[in-house]
Coordinates of C-alpha atoms and ligand atoms in Angstrom, one line a residue:
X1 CA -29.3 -88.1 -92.4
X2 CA -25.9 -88.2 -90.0
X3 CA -27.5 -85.5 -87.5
X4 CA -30.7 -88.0 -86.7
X5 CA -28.4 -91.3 -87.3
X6 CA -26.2 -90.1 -84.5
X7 CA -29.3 -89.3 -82.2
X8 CA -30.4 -92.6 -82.8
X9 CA -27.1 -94.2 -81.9
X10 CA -27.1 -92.5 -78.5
X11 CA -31.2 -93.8 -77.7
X12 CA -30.3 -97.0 -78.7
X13 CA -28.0 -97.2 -76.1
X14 CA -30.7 -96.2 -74.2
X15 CA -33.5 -98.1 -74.1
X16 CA -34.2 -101.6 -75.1
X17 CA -34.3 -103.4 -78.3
X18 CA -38.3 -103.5 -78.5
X19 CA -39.1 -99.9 -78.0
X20 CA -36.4 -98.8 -80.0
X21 CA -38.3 -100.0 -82.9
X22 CA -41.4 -99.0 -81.9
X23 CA -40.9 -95.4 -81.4
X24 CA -37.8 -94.8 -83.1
X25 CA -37.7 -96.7 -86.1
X26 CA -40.7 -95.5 -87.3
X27 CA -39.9 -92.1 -87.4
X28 CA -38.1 -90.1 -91.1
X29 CA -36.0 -87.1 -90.6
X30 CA -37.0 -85.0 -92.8
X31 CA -34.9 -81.7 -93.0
X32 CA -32.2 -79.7 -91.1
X33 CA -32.3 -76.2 -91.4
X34 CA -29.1 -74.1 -89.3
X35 CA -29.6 -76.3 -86.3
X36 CA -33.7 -77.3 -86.5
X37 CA -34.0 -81.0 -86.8
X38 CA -37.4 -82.1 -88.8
X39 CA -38.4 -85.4 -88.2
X40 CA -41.8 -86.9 -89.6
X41 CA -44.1 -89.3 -87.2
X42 CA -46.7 -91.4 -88.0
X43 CA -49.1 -89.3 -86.3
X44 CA -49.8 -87.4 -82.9
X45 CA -50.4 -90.1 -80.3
X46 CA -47.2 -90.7 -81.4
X47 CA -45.3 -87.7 -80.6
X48 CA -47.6 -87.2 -77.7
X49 CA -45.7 -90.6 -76.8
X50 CA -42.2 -89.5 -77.2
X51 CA -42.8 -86.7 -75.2
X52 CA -44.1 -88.0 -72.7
X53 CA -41.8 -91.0 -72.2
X54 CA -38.6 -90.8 -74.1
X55 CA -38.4 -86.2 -74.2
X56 CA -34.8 -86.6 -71.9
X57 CA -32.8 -89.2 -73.9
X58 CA -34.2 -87.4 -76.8
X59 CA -32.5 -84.2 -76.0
X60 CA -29.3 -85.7 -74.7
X61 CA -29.0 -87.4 -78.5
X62 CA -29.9 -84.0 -79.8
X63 CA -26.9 -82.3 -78.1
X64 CA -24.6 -84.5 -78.7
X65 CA -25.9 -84.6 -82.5
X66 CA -26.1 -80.9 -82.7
X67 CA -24.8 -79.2 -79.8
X68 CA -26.4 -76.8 -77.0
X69 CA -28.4 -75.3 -79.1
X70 CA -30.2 -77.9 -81.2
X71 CA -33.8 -78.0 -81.7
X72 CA -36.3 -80.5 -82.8
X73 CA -39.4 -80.2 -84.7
X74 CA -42.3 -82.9 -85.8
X75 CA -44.3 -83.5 -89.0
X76 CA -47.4 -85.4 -88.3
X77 CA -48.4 -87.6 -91.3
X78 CA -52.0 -86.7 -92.1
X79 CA -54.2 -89.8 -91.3
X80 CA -55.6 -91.1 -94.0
X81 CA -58.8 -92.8 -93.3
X82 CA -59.9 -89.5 -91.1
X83 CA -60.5 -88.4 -94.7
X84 CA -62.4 -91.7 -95.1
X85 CA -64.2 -90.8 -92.4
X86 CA -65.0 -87.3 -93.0
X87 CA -66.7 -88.0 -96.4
X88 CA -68.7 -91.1 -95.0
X89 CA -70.2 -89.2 -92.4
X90 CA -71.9 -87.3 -95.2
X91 CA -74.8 -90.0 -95.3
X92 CA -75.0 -90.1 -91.3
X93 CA -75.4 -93.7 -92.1
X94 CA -72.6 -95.1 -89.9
X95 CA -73.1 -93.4 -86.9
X96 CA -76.6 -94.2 -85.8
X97 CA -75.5 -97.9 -85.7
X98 CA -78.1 -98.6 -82.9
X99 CA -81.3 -97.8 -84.3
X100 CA -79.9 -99.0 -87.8
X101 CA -80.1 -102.4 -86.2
X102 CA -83.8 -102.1 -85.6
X103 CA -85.4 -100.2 -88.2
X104 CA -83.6 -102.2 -91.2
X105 CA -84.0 -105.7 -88.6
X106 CA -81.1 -106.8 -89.7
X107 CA -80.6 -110.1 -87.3
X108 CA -78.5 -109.8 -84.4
X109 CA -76.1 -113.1 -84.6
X110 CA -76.0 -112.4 -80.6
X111 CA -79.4 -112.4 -79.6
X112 CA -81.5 -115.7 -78.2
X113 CA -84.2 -116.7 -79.8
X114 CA -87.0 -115.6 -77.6
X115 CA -85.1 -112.8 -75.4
X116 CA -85.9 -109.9 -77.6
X117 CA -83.2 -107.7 -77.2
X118 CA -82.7 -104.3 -79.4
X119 CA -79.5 -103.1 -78.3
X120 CA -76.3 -104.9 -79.6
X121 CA -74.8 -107.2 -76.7
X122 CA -71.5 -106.4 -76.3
X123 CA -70.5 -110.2 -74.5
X124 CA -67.9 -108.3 -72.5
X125 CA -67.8 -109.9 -68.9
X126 CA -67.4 -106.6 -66.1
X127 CA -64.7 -108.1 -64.3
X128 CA -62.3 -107.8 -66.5
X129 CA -61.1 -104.1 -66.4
X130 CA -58.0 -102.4 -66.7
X131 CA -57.8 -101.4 -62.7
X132 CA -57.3 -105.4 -62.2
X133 CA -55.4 -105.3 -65.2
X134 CA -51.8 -105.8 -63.0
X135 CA -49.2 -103.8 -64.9
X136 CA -45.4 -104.8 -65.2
X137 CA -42.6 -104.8 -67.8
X138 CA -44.1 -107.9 -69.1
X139 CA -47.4 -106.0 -70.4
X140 CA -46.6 -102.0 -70.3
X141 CA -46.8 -101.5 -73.9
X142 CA -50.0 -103.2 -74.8
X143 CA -51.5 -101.7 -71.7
X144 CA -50.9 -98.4 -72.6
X145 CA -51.7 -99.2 -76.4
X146 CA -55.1 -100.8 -75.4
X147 CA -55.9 -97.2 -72.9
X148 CA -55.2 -95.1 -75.9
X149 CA -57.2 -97.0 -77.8
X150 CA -60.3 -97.2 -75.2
X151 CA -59.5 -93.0 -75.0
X152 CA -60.5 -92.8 -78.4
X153 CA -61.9 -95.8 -80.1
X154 CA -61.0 -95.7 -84.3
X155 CA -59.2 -92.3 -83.8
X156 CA -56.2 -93.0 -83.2
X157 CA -52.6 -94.8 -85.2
X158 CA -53.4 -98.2 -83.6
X159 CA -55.8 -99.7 -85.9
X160 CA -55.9 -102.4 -85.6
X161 CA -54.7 -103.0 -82.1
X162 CA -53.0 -106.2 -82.2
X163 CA -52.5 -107.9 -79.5
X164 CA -50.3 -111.8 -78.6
X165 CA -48.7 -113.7 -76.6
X166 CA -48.3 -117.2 -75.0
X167 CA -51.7 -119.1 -73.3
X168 CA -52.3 -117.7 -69.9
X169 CA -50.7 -114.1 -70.4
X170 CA -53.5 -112.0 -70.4
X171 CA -54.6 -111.7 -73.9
X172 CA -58.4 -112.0 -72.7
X173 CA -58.3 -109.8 -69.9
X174 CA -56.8 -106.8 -71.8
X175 CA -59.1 -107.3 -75.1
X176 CA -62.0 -107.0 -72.6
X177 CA -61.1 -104.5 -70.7
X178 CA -60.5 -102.4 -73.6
X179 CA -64.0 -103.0 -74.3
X180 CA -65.4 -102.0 -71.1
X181 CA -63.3 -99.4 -70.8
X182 CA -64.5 -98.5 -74.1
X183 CA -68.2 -98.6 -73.1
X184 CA -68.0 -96.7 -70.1
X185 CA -66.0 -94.0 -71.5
X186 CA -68.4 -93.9 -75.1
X187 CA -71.9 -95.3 -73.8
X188 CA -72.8 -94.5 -77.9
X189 CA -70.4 -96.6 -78.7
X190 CA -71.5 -100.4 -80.3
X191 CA -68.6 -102.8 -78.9
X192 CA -69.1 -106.2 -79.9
X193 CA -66.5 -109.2 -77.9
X194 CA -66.3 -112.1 -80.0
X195 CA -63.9 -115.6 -80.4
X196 CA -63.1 -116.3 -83.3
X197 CA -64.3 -119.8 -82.6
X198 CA -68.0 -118.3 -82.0
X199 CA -67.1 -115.8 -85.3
X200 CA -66.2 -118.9 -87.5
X201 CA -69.9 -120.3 -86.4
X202 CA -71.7 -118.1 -87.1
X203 CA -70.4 -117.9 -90.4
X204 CA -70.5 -121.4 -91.3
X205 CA -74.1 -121.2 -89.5
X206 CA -75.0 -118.3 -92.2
X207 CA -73.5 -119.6 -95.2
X208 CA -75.9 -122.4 -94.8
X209 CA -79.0 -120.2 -94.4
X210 CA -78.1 -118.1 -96.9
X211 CA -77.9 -115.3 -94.4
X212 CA -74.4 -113.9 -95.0
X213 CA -75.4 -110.7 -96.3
X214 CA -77.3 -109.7 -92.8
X215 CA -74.1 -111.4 -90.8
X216 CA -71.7 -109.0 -93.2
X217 CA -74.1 -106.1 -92.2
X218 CA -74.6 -107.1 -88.5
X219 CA -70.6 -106.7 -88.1
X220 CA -70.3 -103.7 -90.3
X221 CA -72.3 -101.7 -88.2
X222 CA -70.4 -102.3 -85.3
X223 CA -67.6 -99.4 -83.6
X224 CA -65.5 -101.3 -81.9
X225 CA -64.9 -104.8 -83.2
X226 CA -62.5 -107.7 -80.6
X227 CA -61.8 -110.6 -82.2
X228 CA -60.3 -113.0 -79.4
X229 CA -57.3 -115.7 -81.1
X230 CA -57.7 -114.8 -84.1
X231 CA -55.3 -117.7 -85.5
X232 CA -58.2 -119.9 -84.8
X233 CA -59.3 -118.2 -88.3
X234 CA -56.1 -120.1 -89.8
X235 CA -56.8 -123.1 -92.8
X236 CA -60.2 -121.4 -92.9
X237 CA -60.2 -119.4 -96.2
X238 CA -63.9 -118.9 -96.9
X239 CA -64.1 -117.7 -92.9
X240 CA -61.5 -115.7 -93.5
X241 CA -62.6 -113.9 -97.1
X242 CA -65.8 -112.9 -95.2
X243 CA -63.6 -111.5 -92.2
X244 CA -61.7 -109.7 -94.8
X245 CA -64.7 -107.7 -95.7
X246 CA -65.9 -106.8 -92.6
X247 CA -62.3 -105.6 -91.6
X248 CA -61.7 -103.5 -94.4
X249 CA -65.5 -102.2 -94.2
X250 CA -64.8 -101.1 -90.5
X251 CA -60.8 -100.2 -90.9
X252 CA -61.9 -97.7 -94.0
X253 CA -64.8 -95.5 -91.9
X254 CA -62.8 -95.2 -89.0
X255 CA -64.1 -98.1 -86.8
X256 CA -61.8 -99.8 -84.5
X257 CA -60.6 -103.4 -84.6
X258 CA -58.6 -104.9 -81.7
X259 CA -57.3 -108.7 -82.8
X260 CA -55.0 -111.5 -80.3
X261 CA -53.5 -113.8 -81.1
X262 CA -51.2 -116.6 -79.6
X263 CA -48.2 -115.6 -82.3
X264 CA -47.3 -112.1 -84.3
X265 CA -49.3 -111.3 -87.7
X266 CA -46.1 -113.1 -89.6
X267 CA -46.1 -116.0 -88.4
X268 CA -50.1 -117.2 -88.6
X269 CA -49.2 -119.8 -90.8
X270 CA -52.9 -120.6 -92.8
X271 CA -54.0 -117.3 -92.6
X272 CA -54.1 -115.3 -96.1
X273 CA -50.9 -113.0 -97.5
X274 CA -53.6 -109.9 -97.5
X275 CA -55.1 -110.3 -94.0
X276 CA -51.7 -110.2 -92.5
X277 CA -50.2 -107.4 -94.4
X278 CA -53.7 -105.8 -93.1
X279 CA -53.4 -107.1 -89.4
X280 CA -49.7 -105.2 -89.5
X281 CA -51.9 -101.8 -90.3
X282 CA -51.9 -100.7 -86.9
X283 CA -49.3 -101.5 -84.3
X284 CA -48.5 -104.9 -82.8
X285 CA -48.0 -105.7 -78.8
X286 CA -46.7 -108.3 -77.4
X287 CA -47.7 -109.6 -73.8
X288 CA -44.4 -111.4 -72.0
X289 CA -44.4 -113.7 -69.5
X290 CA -44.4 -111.6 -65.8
X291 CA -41.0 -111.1 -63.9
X292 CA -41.3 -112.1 -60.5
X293 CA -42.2 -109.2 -59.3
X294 CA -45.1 -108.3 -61.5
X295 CA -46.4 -112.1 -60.2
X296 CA -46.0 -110.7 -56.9
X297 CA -48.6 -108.0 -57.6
X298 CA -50.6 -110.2 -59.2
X299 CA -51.2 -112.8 -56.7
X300 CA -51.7 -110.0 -53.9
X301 CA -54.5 -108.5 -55.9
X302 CA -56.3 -111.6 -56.7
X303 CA -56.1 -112.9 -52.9
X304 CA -57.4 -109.2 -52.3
X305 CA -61.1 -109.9 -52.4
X306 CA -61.0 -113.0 -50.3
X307 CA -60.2 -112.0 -47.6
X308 CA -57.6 -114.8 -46.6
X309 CA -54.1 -113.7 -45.5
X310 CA -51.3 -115.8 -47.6
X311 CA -48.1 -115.3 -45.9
X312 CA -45.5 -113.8 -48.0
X313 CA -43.2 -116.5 -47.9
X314 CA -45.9 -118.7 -49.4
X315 CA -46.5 -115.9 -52.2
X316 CA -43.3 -116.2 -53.0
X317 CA -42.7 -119.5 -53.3
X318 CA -45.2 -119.6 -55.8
X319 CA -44.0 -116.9 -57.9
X320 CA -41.1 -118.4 -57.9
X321 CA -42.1 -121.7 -59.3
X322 CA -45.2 -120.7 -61.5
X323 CA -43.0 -119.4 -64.5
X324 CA -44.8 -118.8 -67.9
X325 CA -48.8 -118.6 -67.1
X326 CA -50.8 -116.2 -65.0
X327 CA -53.7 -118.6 -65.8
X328 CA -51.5 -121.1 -63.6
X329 CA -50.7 -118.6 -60.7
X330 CA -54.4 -118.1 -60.2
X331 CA -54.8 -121.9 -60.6
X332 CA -52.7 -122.4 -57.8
X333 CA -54.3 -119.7 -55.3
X334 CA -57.3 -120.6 -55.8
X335 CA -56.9 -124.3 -55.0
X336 CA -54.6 -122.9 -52.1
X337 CA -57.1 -121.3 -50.7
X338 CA -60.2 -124.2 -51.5
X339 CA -57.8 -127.0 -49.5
X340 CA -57.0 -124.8 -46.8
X341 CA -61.1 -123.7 -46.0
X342 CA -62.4 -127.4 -47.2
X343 CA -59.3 -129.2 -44.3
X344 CA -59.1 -126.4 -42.2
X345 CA -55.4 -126.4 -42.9
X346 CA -53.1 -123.7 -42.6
X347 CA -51.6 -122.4 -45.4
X348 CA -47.6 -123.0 -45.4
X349 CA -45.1 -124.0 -47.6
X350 CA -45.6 -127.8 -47.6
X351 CA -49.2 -127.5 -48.8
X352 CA -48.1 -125.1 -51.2
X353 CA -45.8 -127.0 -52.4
X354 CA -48.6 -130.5 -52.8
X355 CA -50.8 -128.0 -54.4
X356 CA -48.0 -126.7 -57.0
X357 CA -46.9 -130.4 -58.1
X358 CA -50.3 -130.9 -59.1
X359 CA -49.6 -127.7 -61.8
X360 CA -46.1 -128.2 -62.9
X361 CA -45.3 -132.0 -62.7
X362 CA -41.8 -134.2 -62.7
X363 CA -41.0 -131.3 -59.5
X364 CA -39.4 -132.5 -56.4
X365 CA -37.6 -130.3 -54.0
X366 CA -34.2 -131.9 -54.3
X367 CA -31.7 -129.4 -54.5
X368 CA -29.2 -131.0 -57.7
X369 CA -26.0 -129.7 -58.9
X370 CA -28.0 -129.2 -62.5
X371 CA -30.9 -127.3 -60.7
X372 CA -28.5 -124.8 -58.9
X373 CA -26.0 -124.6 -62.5
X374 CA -29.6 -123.9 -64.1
X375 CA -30.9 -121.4 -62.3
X376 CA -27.4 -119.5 -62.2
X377 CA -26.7 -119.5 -65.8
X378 CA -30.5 -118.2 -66.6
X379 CA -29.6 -115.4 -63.2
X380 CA -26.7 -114.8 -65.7
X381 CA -27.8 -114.8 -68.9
X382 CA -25.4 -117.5 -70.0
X383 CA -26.5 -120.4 -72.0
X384 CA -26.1 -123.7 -70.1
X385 CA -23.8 -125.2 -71.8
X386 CA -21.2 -122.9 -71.3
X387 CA -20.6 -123.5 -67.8
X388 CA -20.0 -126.9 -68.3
X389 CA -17.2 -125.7 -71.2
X390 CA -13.4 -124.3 -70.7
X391 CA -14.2 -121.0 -71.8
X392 CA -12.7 -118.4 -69.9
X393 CA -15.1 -115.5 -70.4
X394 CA -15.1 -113.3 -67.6
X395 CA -19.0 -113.5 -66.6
X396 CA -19.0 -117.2 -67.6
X397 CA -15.7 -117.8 -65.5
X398 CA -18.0 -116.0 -62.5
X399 CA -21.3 -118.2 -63.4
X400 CA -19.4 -121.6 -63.4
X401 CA -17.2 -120.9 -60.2
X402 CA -20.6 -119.4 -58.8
X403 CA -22.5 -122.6 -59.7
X404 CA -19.5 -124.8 -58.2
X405 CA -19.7 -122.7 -54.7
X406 CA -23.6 -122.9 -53.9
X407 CA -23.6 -126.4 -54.8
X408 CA -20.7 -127.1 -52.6
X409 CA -22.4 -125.2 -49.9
X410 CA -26.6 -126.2 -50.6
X411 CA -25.9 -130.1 -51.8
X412 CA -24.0 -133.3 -50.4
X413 CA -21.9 -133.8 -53.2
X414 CA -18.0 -133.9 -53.0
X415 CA -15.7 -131.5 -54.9
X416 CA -14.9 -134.3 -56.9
X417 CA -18.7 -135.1 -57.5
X418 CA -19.5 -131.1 -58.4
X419 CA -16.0 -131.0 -60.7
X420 CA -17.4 -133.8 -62.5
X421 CA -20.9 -132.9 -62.7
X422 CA -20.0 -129.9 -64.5
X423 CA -18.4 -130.3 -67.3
X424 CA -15.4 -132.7 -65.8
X425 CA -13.4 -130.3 -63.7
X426 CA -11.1 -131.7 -61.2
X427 CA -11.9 -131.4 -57.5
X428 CA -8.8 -128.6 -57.0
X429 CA -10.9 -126.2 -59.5
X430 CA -13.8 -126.3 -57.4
X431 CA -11.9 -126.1 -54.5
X432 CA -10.2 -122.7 -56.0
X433 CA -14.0 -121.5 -56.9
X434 CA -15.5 -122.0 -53.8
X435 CA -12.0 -120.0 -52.2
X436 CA -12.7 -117.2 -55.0
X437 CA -16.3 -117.1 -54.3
X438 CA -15.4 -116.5 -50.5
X439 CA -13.2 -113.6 -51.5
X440 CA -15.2 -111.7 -53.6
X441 CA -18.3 -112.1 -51.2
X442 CA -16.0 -110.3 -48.6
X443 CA -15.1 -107.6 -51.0
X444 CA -17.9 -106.8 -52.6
X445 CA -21.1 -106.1 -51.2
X446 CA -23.3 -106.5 -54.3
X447 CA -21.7 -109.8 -55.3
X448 CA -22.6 -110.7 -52.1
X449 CA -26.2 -110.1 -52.1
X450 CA -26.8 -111.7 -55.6
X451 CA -25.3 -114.7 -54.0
X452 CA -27.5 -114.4 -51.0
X453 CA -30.9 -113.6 -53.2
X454 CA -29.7 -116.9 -55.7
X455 CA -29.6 -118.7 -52.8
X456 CA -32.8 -117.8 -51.2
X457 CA -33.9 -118.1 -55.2
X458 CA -32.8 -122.0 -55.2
X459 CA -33.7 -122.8 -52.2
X460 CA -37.6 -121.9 -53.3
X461 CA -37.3 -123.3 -56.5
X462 CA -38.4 -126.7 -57.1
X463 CA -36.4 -128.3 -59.8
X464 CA -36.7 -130.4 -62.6
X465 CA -36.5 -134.5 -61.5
Ligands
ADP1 P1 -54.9 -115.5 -72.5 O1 -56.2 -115.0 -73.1 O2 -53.7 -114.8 -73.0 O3 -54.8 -117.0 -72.6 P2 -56.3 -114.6 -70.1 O4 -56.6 -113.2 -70.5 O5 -57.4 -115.6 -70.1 O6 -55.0 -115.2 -71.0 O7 -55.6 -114.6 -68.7 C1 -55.5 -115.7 -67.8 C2 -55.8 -115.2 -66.4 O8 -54.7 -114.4 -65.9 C3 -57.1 -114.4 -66.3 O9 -57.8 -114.8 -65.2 C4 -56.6 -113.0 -66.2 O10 -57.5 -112.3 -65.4 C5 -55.3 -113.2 -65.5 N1 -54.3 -112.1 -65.8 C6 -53.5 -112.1 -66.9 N2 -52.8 -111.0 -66.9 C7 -53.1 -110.3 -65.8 C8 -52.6 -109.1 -65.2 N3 -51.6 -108.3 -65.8 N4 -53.1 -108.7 -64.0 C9 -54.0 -109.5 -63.4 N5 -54.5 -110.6 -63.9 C10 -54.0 -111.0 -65.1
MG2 MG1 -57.6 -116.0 -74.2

């Protein structure tokens, strides 16, 4: 419909690329009527979303689609499994999950031998919560995915809740905290944590004791299931046909399921056509690695509760060189902050800096002409190889003379040494850069403090050897 099509053309200017196609690609026009848009959304959560968040840009689109007096109205897709759920609860069977456990005995794959517990264990650990949860950029979407799911676990769009991302991002953290969230908002509410390492064991365990039905049954009666890495389940099909039916038990009576993973549903390679197309049910969030700022905030909460002061300097220079793992930031604080109370040494940059070769290795603090080009094209967003070329691009023209000035001014090497080292300029080019540089830094004060924070930048950088 061109009214909606032009509304979208003015968000997408908007907003980026990844929540344009959560929230907006999703959602149908449905009907204009004088000047009432109709659009269709998947369900309320969502529209409470738009609303909330995205209401202005929504509007602007609106009158430029429609003029002043435009107006907007949403169609909620009924849910469908709330039907499901409405005719299941005629037996009562599902909800009284707790004592089902004990008067049928069915085994509890959880429970010790010996410790006698009734009550499902849900093998969450406390500390994980969502107030230590740091958010950022990086993380904002599942965050606020994995709160609306602990609001209201099972009724909601998001089911499953899946979440991924690289090693060290906070996959983990969130799925737990979820869960305890979950429990301490819902204290009737069975959560069960599990790996899918454990998960694949206790199926293999039960398969060989003939004790699959009770394992089936076990997870079928929980309310909030968390599967951690579930592409561990990949190459396993008989693993995976049992998870199958658990899922779909759970999904169809309103249970929730909350799944990570290290990549997206598509590309678990190993894993079976119908789990994915099932795993894709619900809604998909990625966890990024942090900007530097959201490592900031990070490393001053976890140094929080021990009461040791880092100076800021050394924070910094930390989250400047710990790039792609918040498991590594922690790594390198707490290791920080061992040396330091085992030597009695003060913390400063040069233990830092010991401490951090240990995590990221083939580091040395010699400022090269490749380290400074590197860390200006990625400042730039300007592939590498370009600054060594002949284009004449206006930001790459800026990035190369850039990269030809702060390594005139941070290394020893001559303007014939810099020319050649990037890309075989002659030492007159550089020259002219380094002039142009000059210029523009006297002219204009925001080029002049991006060249003042790239320096500070490279200067705390250790670079590649
Ligand atoms: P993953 O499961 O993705 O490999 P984890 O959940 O184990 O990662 O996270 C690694 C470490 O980083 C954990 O100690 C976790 O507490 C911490 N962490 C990750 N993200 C955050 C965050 N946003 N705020 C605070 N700590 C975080
Ligand atoms: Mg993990």
């Amino acid at each position: 419909m061109e009214v909606w099509t032009i509304c979208l053309r003015h968000i997408a200017t908007k907003i980026n690329p990844r929540s344009y196609k959560t929230w907006f690609e999703p959602i149908k026009p449905i009907k204009l009527s004088k000047n009432v848009l109709t659009i269709q959304v998947p369900n309320k959560f969502f529209y409470e979303w738009l609303e909330e968040h995205y209401i202005t840009i929504i509007r602007e689109g609106m009158r430029i689609a429609l003029g002043p007096g435009g107006q907007l109205e949403y169609q909620i897709v009924v849910d469908d499994y709330k039907k499901v759920r409405a005719s299941e609860s005629l037996d009562k069977k599902a909800n009284d999950s707790v004592i089902d456990i004990a008067s049928k005995k069915i085994k509890n794959p959880f429970v010790i031998p010996g410790l006698k517990r009734q009550l499902v264990d849900p093998q969450l650990k406390p500390s994980y919560t969502f107030d230590n949860f740091i958010e950022g950029n990086c993380n904002r979407l599942a965050r606020s995915a994995g709160l609306a799911v602990a609001k209201k676990p099972g009724g909601n769009a998001f089911n499953p809740l899946f979440i991924f991302g690289d090693v060290g991002l906070g996959k983990t953290h969130l799925a737990q905290a979820i869960g305890n969230e979950i429990i301490s908002r819902h204290d009737d509410k069975n959560v069960i944590f599990v790996s899918s390492e454990k998960l694949t064991n206790q199926i293999v365990h039960a398969l060989r004791n003939n004790s699959i039905d009770e394992l089936v049954n076990f997870y079928q009666m929980i309310d909030v299931l968390i599967v951690d890495d579930i592409q561990f389940l990949a190459n396993r099909p008989k693993t995976q046909e049992i998870f199958f039916h658990i899922f779909n038990h759970l999904h169809q009576i309103g249970k929730q399921i909350i799944l990570t993973s290290d990549c997206p549903p598509k590309s678990l390679n190993g894993m079976q056509e119908r789990l994915i197309s099932r795993f894709k049910w619900g809604i998909s969030a990625d966890l990024l690695a942090p900007d530097f700022e959201t490592k900031m905030a990070i490393a001053r909460a976890k140094i929080k509760d021990d009461a040791i002061e880092l100076p800021d300097d050394v924070l910094e220079f930390i989250c400047y060189n710990i790039k792609n793992s918040i498991r590594e930031l922690e790594g390198v604080l707490i290791t920080l902050i061992a040396q330091s109370a085992l030597n009695n040494k003060e913390i400063d940059i040069p233990l830092t800096k010991e401490v951090i070769k240990h995590f990221i290795t083939h580091m040395s603090d010699e400022v090269t002409v490749e380290s400074i080009s590197r860390l200006v094209a990625e400042h730039f967003n300007v592939p590498l190889e370009k600054l060594h070329s002949k284009t004449r691009k206006r930001s790459i023209v800026i990035a190369r003379q850039l990269s030809m000035y702060l390594a005139k001014q941070m290394t020893n090497k001559s303007l014939k040494q810099i020319g050649n080292n990037l890309g075989g300029k002659d030492h007159t080019t550089v020259l002219y850069a380094c002039r142009s540089v000059q210029n523009l830094m006297d002219t204009d004060q925001i080029f002049k403090d991006t060249v003042f924070s790239l320096e500070k930048k490279i200067r705390m950088s250790l670079h590649a050897g």
